[in-house]
XYZ file of C-alpha atoms in Angstrom:
228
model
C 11.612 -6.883 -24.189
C 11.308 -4.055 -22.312
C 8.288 -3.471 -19.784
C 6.118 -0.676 -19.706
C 6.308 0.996 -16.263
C 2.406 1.230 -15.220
C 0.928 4.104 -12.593
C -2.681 3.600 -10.903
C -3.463 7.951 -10.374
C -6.503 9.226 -8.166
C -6.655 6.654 -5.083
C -7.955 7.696 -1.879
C -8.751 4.096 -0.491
C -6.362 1.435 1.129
C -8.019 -1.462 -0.088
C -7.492 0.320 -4.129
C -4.015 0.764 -2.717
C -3.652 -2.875 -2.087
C -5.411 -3.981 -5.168
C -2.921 -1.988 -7.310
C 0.260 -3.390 -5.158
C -1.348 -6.803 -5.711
C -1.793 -6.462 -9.479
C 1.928 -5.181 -10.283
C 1.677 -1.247 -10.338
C 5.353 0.193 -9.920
C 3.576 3.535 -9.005
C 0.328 5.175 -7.446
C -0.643 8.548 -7.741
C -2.312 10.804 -5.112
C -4.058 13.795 -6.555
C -3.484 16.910 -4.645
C -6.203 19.183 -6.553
C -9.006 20.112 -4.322
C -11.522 20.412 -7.435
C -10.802 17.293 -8.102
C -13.370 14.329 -7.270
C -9.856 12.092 -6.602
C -8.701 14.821 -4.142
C -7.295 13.485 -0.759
C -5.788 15.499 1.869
C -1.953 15.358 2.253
C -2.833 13.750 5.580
C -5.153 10.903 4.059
C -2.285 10.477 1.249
C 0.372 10.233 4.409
C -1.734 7.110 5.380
C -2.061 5.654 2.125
C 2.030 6.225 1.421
C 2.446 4.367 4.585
C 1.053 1.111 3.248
C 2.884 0.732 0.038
C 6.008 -1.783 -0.076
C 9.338 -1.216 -1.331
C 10.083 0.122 -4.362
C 6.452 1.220 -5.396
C 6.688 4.324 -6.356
C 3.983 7.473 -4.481
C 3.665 10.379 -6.850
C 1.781 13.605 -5.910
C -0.093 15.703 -8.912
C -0.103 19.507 -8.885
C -1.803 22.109 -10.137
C -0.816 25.606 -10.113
C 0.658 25.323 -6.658
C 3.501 27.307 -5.213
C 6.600 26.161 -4.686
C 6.604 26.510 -0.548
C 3.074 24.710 -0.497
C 4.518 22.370 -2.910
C 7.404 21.923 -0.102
C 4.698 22.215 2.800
C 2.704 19.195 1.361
C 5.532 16.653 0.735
C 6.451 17.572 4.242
C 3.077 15.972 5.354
C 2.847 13.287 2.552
C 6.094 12.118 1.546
C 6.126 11.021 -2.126
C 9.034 10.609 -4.114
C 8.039 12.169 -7.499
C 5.814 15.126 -8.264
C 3.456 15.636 -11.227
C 3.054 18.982 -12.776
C -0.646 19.265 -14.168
C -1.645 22.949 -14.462
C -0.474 25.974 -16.062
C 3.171 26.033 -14.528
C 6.061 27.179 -16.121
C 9.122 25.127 -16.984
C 10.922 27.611 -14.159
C 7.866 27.215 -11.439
C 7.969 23.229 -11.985
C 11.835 23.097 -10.922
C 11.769 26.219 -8.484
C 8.737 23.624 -6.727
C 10.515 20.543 -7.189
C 14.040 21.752 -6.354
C 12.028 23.334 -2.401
C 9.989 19.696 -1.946
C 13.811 17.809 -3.005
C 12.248 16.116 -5.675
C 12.167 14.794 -9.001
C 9.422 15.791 -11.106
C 6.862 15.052 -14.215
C 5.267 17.513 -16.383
C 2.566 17.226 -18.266
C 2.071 18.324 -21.519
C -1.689 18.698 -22.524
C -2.239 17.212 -26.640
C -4.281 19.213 -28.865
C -5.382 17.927 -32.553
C -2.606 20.754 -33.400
C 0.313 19.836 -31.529
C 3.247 18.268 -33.742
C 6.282 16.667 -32.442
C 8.693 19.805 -32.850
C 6.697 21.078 -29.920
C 6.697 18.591 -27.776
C 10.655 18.269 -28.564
C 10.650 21.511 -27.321
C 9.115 21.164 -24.971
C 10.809 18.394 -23.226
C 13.956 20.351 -23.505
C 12.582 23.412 -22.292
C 11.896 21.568 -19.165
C 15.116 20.302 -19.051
C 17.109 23.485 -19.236
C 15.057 24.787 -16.363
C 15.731 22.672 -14.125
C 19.346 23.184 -14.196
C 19.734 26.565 -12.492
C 17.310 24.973 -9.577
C 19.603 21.791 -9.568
C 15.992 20.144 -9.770
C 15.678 16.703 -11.287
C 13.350 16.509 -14.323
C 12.010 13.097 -14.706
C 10.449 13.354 -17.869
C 7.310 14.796 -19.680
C 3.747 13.108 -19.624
C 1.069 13.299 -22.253
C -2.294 13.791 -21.684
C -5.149 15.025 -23.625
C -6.016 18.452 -23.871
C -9.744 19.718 -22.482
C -10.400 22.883 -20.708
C -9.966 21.435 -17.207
C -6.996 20.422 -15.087
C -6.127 16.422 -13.839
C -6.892 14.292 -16.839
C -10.469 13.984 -18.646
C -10.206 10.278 -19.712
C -10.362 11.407 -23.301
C -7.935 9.930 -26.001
C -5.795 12.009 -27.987
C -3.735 10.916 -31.302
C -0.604 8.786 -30.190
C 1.194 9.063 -33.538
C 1.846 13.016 -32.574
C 4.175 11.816 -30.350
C 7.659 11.572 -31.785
C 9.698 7.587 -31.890
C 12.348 9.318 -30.326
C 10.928 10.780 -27.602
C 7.804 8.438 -26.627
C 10.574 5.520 -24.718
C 11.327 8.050 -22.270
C 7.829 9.678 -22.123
C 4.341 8.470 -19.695
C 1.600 8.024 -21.853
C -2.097 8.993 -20.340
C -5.243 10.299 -21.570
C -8.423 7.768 -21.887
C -6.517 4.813 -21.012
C -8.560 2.406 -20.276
C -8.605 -1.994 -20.418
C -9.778 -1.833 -24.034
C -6.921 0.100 -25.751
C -3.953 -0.681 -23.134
C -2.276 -2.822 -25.448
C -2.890 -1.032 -28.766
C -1.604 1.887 -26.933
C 1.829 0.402 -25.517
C 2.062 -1.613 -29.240
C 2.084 1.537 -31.287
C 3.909 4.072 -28.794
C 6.214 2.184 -26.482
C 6.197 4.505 -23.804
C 8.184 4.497 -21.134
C 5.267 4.299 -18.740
C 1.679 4.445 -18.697
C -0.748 6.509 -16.444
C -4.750 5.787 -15.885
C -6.997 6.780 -13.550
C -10.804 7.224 -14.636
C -10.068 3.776 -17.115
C -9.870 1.221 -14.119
C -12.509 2.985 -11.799
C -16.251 1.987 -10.590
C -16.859 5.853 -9.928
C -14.608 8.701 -9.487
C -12.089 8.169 -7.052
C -13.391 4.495 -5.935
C -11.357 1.435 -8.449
C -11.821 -1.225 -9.416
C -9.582 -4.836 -8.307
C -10.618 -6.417 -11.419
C -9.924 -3.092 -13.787
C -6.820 -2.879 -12.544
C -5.490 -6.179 -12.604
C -7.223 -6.180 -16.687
C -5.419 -3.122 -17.490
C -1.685 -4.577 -16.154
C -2.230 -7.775 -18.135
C -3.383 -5.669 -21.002
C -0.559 -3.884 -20.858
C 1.929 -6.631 -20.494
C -0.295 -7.894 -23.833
C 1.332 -4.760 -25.688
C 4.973 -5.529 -24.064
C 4.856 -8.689 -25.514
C 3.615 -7.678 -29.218
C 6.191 -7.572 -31.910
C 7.036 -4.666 -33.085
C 8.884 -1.325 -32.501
C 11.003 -1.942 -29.192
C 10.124 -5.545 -28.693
């Protein structure tokens, strides 16, 4: 059976830190967008980096930043994946990632219009790119499309997303405790990424959220089905 890989996004506390450690995450995310309400400082994300265990995974989200701040940043807060969410180009995500010496994520933003050629495309787009930069590209993640950057917490139609592709893909967008397992049932991502769905206001979580959403989760794992 295989097990849906599960990010927490958007922390800015130790004790939320702690909670998602506690509950099973295999990666937290530290938002580096100062419009954000989830924003921390690459300082305040050094400290929170410094508490995780082994082989929980810190990711840093982007959003239109340069490839030497990019660089500058994981300097300062050293986490091991970055996470494209703007308006960046296939060639600015691996000219960033290959200056920080990182893997990365982009995102791809769902509209009602989007079909799975694109995304297809898409993913291989990303790929070539990041050859030339000898950059490491991780893999694309879906979120909804709204006219704002860093996730909405808004839902978008999971049966765009092509069987092939969704196993190696991170499913986001309006995740939440209610439609965990639905969503892992029907797309069997690779991972899963949520933010606004286990929080008691923007950038504060929730304990029992987030220890609801991994069991949900684990719920869709363990449904028969595609992948089980």
């Amino acid at each position: 059976m295989h097990r849906t890989r599960i990010k927490i996004c958007g922390l800015t506390r130790e004790e939320d830190v702690a909670a998602a450690v506690a509950a099973g995450a295999d990666a937290i995310g530290f938002v580096f967008y100062p419009k954000s309400p989830r924003y921390v400082t690459p300082q305040r994300a050094a400290e929170l980096i410094a508490t995780l265990p082994p082989f929980v995974t810190a990711v840093g989200l982007f959003v239109n930043v340069p490839a030497e701040e990019v660089a500058a940043i994981v300097r300062v807060a050293p986490v091991a994946l970055l996470q494209f969410h703007g308006d960046e180009t296939a060639e600015q995500c691996a000219a960033a990632a290959a200056a920080a010496n990182r893997p990365f994520l982009r995102v791809f933003r769902v509209k009602p219009t989007t079909t799975g050629t694109e995304l297809l495309e898409y993913e291989a787009q990303s790929r070539a790119s990041s050859r030339p930069h000898a950059a490491q590209f991780a893999g694309l993640l879906f979120d909804t499309y709204v006219d704002a950057y860093g996730g909405a917490g808004k839902v978008f139609d999971w049966s765009l997303i092509p069987e092939e592709l969704a196993h190696r893909a991170v499913l986001s967008g309006g995740l939440s405790v209610q439609n965990a397992t639905g969503a892992v049932a029907q797309v069997r991502p690779w991972a899963v990424d949520v933010s606004s769905g286990v929080e008691a206001a923007k950038g504060i979580k929730d304990a029992g959220l987030i220890a609801q959403f991994i069991a949900a989760v684990r719920a869709g794992d363990a449904t028969p089905g595609n992948g089980a």
